[in-house]
mmCIF file of C-alpha atoms in Angstrom:
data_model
loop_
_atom_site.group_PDB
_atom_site.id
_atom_site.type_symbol
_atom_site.label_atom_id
_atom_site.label_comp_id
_atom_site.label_asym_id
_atom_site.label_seq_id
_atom_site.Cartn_x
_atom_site.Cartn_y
_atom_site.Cartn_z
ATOM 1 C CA UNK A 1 102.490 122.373 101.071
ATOM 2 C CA UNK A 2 105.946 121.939 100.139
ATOM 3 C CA UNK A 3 108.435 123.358 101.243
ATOM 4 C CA UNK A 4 106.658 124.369 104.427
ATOM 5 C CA UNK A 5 106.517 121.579 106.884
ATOM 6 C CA UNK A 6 103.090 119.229 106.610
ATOM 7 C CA UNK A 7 102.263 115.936 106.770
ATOM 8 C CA UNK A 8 102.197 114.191 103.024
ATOM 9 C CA UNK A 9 103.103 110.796 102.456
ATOM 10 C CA UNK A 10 105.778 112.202 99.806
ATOM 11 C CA UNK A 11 107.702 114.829 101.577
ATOM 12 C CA UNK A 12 110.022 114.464 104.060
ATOM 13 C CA UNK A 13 109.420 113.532 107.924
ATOM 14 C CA UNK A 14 111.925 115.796 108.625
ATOM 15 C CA UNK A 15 108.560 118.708 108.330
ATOM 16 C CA UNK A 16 106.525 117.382 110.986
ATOM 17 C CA UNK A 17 109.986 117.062 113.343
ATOM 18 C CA UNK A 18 111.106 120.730 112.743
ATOM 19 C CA UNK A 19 107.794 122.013 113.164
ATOM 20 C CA UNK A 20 107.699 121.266 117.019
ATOM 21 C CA UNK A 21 111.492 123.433 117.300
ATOM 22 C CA UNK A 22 109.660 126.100 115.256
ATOM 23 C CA UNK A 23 106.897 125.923 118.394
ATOM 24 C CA UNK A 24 108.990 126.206 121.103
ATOM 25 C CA UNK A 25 110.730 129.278 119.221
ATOM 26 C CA UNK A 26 107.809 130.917 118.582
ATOM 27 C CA UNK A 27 106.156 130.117 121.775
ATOM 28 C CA UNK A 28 103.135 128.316 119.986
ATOM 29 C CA UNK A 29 101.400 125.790 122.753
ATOM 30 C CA UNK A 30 99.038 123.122 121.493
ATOM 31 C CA UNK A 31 99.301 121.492 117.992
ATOM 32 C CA UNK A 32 95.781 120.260 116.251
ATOM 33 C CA UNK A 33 95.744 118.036 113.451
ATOM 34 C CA UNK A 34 92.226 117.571 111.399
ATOM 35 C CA UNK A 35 91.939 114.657 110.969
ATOM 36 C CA UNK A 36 94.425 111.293 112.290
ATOM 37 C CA UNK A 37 92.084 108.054 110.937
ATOM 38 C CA UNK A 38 89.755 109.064 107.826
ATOM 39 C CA UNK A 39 89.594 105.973 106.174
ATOM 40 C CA UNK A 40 87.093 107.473 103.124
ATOM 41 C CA UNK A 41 87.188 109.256 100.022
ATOM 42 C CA UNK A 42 85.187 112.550 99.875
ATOM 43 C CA UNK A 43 84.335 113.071 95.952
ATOM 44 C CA UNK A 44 83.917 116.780 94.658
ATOM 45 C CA UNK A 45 80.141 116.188 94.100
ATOM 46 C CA UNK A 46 79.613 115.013 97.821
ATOM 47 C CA UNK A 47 78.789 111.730 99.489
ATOM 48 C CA UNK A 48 81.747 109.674 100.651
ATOM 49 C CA UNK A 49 83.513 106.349 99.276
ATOM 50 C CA UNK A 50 84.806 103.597 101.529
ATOM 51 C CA UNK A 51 88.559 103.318 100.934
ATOM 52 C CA UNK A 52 91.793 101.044 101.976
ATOM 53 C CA UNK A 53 94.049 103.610 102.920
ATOM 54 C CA UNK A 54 96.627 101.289 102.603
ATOM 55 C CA UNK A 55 95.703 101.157 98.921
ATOM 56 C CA UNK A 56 94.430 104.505 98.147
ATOM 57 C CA UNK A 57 96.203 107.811 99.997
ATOM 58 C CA UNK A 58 93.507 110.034 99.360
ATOM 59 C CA UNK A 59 90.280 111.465 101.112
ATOM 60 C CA UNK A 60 89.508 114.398 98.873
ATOM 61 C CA UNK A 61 89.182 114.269 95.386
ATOM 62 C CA UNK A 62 89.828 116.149 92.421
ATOM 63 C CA UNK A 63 92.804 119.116 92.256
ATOM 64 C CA UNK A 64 95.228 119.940 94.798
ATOM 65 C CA UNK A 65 94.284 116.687 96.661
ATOM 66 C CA UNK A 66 96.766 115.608 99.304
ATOM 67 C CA UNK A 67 98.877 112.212 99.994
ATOM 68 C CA UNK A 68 97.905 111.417 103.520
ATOM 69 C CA UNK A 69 95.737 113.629 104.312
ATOM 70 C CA UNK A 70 93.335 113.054 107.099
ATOM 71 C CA UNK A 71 94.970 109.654 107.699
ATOM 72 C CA UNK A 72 98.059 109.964 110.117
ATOM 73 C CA UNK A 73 97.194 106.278 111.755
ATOM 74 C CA UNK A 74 96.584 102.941 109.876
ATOM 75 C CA UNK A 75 94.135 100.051 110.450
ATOM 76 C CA UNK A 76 96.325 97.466 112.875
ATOM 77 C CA UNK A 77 94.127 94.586 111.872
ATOM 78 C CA UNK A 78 96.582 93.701 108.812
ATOM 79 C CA UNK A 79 99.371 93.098 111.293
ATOM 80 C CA UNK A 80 97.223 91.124 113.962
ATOM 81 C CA UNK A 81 97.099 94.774 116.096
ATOM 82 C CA UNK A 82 93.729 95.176 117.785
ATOM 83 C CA UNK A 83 94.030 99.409 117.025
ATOM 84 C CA UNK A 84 95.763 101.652 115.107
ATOM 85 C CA UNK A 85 99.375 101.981 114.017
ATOM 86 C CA UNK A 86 101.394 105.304 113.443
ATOM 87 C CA UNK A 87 102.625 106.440 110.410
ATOM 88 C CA UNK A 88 106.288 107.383 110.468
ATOM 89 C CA UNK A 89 104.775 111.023 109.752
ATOM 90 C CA UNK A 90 103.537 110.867 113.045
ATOM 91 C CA UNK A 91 106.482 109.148 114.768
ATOM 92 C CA UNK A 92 108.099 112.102 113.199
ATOM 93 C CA UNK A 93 106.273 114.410 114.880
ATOM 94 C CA UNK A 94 105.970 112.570 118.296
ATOM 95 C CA UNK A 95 110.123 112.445 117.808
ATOM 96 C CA UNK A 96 109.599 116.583 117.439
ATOM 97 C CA UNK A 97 107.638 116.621 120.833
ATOM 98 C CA UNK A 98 110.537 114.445 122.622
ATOM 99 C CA UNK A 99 112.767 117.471 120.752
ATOM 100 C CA UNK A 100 110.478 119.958 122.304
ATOM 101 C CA UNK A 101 110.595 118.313 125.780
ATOM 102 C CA UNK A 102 114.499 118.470 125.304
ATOM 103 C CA UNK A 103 114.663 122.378 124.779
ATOM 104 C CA UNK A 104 112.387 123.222 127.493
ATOM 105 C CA UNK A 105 114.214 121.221 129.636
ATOM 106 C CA UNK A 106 117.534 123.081 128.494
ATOM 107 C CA UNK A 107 115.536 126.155 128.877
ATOM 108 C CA UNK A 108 114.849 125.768 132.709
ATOM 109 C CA UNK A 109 118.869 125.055 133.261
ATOM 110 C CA UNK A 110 119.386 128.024 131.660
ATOM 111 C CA UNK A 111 116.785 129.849 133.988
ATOM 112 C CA UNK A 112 118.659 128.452 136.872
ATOM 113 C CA UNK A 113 121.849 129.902 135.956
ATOM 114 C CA UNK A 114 120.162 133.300 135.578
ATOM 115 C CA UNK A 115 119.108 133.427 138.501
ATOM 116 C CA UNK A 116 122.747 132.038 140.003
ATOM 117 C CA UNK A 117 124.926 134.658 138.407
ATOM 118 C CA UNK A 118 122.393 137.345 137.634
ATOM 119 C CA UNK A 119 123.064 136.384 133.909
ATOM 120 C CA UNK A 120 121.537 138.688 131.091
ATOM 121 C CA UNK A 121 121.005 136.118 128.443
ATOM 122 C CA UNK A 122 117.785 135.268 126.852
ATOM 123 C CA UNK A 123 117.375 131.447 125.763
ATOM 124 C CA UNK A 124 115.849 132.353 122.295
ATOM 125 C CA UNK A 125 119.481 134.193 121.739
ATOM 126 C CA UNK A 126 121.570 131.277 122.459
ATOM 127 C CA UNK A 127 119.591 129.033 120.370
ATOM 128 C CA UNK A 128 119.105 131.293 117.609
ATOM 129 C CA UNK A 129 122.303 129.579 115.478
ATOM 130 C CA UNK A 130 120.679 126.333 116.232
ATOM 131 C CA UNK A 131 116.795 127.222 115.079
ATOM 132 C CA UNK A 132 118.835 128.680 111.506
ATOM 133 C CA UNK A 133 120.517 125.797 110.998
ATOM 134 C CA UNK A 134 117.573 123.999 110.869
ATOM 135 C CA UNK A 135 114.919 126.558 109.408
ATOM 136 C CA UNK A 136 114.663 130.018 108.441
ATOM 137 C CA UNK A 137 110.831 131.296 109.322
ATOM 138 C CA UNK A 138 108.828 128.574 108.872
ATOM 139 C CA UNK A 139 110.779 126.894 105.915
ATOM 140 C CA UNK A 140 113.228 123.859 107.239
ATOM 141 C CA UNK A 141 115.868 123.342 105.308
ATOM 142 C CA UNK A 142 115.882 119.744 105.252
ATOM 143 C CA UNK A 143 119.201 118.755 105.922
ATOM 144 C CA UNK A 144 118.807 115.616 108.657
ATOM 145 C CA UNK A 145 122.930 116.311 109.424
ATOM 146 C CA UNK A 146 122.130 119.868 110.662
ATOM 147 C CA UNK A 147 118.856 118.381 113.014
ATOM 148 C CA UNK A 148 121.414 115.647 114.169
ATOM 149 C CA UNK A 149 123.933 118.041 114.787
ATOM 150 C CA UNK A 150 121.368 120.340 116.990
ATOM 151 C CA UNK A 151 120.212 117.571 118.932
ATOM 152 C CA UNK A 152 123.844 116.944 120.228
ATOM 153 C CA UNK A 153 124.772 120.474 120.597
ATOM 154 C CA UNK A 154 121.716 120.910 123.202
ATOM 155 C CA UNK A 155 122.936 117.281 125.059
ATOM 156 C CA UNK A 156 125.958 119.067 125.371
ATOM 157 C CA UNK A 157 124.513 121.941 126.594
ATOM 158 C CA UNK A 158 122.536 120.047 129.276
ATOM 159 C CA UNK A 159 124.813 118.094 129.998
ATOM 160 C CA UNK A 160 127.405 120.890 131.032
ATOM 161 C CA UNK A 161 124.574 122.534 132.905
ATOM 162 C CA UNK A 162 123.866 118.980 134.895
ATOM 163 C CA UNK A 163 127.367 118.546 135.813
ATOM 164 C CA UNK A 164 128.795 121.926 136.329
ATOM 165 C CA UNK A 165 126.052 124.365 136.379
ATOM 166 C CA UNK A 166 128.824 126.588 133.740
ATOM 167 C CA UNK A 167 126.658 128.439 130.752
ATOM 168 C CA UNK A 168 128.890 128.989 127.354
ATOM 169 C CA UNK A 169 126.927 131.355 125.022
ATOM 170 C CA UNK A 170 128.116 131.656 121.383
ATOM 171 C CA UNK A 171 127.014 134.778 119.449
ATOM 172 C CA UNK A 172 126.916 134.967 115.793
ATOM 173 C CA UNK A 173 130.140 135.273 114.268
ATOM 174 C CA UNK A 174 130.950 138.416 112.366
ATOM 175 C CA UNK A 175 132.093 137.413 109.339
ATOM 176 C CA UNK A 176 133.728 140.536 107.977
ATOM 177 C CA UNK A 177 136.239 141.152 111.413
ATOM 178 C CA UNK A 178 136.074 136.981 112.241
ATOM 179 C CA UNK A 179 135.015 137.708 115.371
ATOM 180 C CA UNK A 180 132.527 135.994 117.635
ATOM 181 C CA UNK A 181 131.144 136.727 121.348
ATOM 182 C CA UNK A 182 131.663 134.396 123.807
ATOM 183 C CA UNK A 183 130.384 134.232 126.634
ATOM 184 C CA UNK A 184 131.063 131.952 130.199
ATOM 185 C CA UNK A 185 128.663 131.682 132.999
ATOM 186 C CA UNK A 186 130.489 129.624 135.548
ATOM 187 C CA UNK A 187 131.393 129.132 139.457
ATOM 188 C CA UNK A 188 134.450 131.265 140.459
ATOM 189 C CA UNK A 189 136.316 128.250 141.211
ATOM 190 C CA UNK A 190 135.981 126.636 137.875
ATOM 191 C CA UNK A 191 139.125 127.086 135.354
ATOM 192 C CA UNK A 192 138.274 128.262 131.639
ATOM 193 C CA UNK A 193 140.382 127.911 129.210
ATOM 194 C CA UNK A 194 140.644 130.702 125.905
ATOM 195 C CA UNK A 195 143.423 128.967 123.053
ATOM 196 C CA UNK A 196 145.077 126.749 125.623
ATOM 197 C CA UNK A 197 145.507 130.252 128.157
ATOM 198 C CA UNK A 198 144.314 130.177 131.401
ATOM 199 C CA UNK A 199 141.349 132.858 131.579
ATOM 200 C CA UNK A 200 140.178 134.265 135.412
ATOM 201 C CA UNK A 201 136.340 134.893 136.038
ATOM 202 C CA UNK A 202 135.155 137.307 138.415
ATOM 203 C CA UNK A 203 131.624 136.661 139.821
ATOM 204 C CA UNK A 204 131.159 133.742 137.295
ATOM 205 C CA UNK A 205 132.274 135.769 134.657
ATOM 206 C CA UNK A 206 135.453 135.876 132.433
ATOM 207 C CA UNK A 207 137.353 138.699 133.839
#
């Protein structure tokens, strides 16, 4: 139920999407839906009703009943598809596993440059300013620009990993002294640069 993420045909697919980054930050493995392709309508009193669910959104009846529910696939037949076809909730969330596969890929780059430089970091800390820009708990904030934005912070991320093996961590900035901890996980040989200066490392980090 709104605004926690869920799957209803009238709130946003951004839910279903932010839920998997909410996973991999809590460490929750697995995901089970109830129900993906329940085509019926299951009145108060009992029994069941055949239903279009192209026409009618509903399986349970009666107060608090939910758009979608039950139903995360469509009959293909209509479009000449012998099978089902996914509802752009689910394409949501299948985007959300790809976004999943993306962090734990980041994850093990950062594990390798641990274990390079002897680095104290911990991956939940670096990505803690991303996870708040895009929830706080298990509320999202629905803002697409800030999931956008996260997406190409961790490419960058990776991609300075793939090419350099170099680690930048970014703290939380303190708002009351404008400060903000930086730090550089890098080969001795590579050059940094602080406000156009020319900063030495020592063992891979600034000295």
């Amino acid at each position: 139920q709104y605004p926690y993420p869920g799957f209803k045909i009238d709130e946003s697919n951004l839910g279903p999407r932010v839920m998997m980054w909410m996973q991999k930050e809590y460490d929750v493995e697995g995901f089970l839906y109830w129900g993906t392709s329940i085509y019926l309508e299951i009145p108060d009193g009992g029994g069941t009703i055949p239903r279009n669910p192209y026409e009618y959104p509903y399986v349970y009846s009666g107060a608090g009943r939910v758009t979608g529910d039950g139903r995360i696939t469509y009959p293909g037949k209509m479009y000449g598809i012998d099978g089902p076809v996914a509802s752009m909730r689910l394409e949501a969330a299948r985007d959300g596993v790809e976004d999943y596969e993306y962090l734990w890929m980041l994850e093990q780059k950062i594990n390798e440059v641990k274990s390079t430089y002897g680095a104290d970091v911990d991956f939940n800390e670096i990505m803690a300013p991303l996870y708040r820009s895009l929830y706080s708990g298990v509320t999202p904030n629905y803002q697409v620009d800030n999931l956008s934005a996260a997406r190409e912070e961790v490419a960058e991320m990776l991609e300075l990993l793939e090419s350099s093996g170099s680690l930048i961590s970014v703290g939380e900035v303190d708002t009351v002294k404008s400060e903000v901890d930086v730090e550089i996980y890098a080969p001795a040989t590579a050059e940094v640069y602080i406000d156009g200066s020319d900063t030495a490392l020592t063992d891979g980090v600034p000295a």
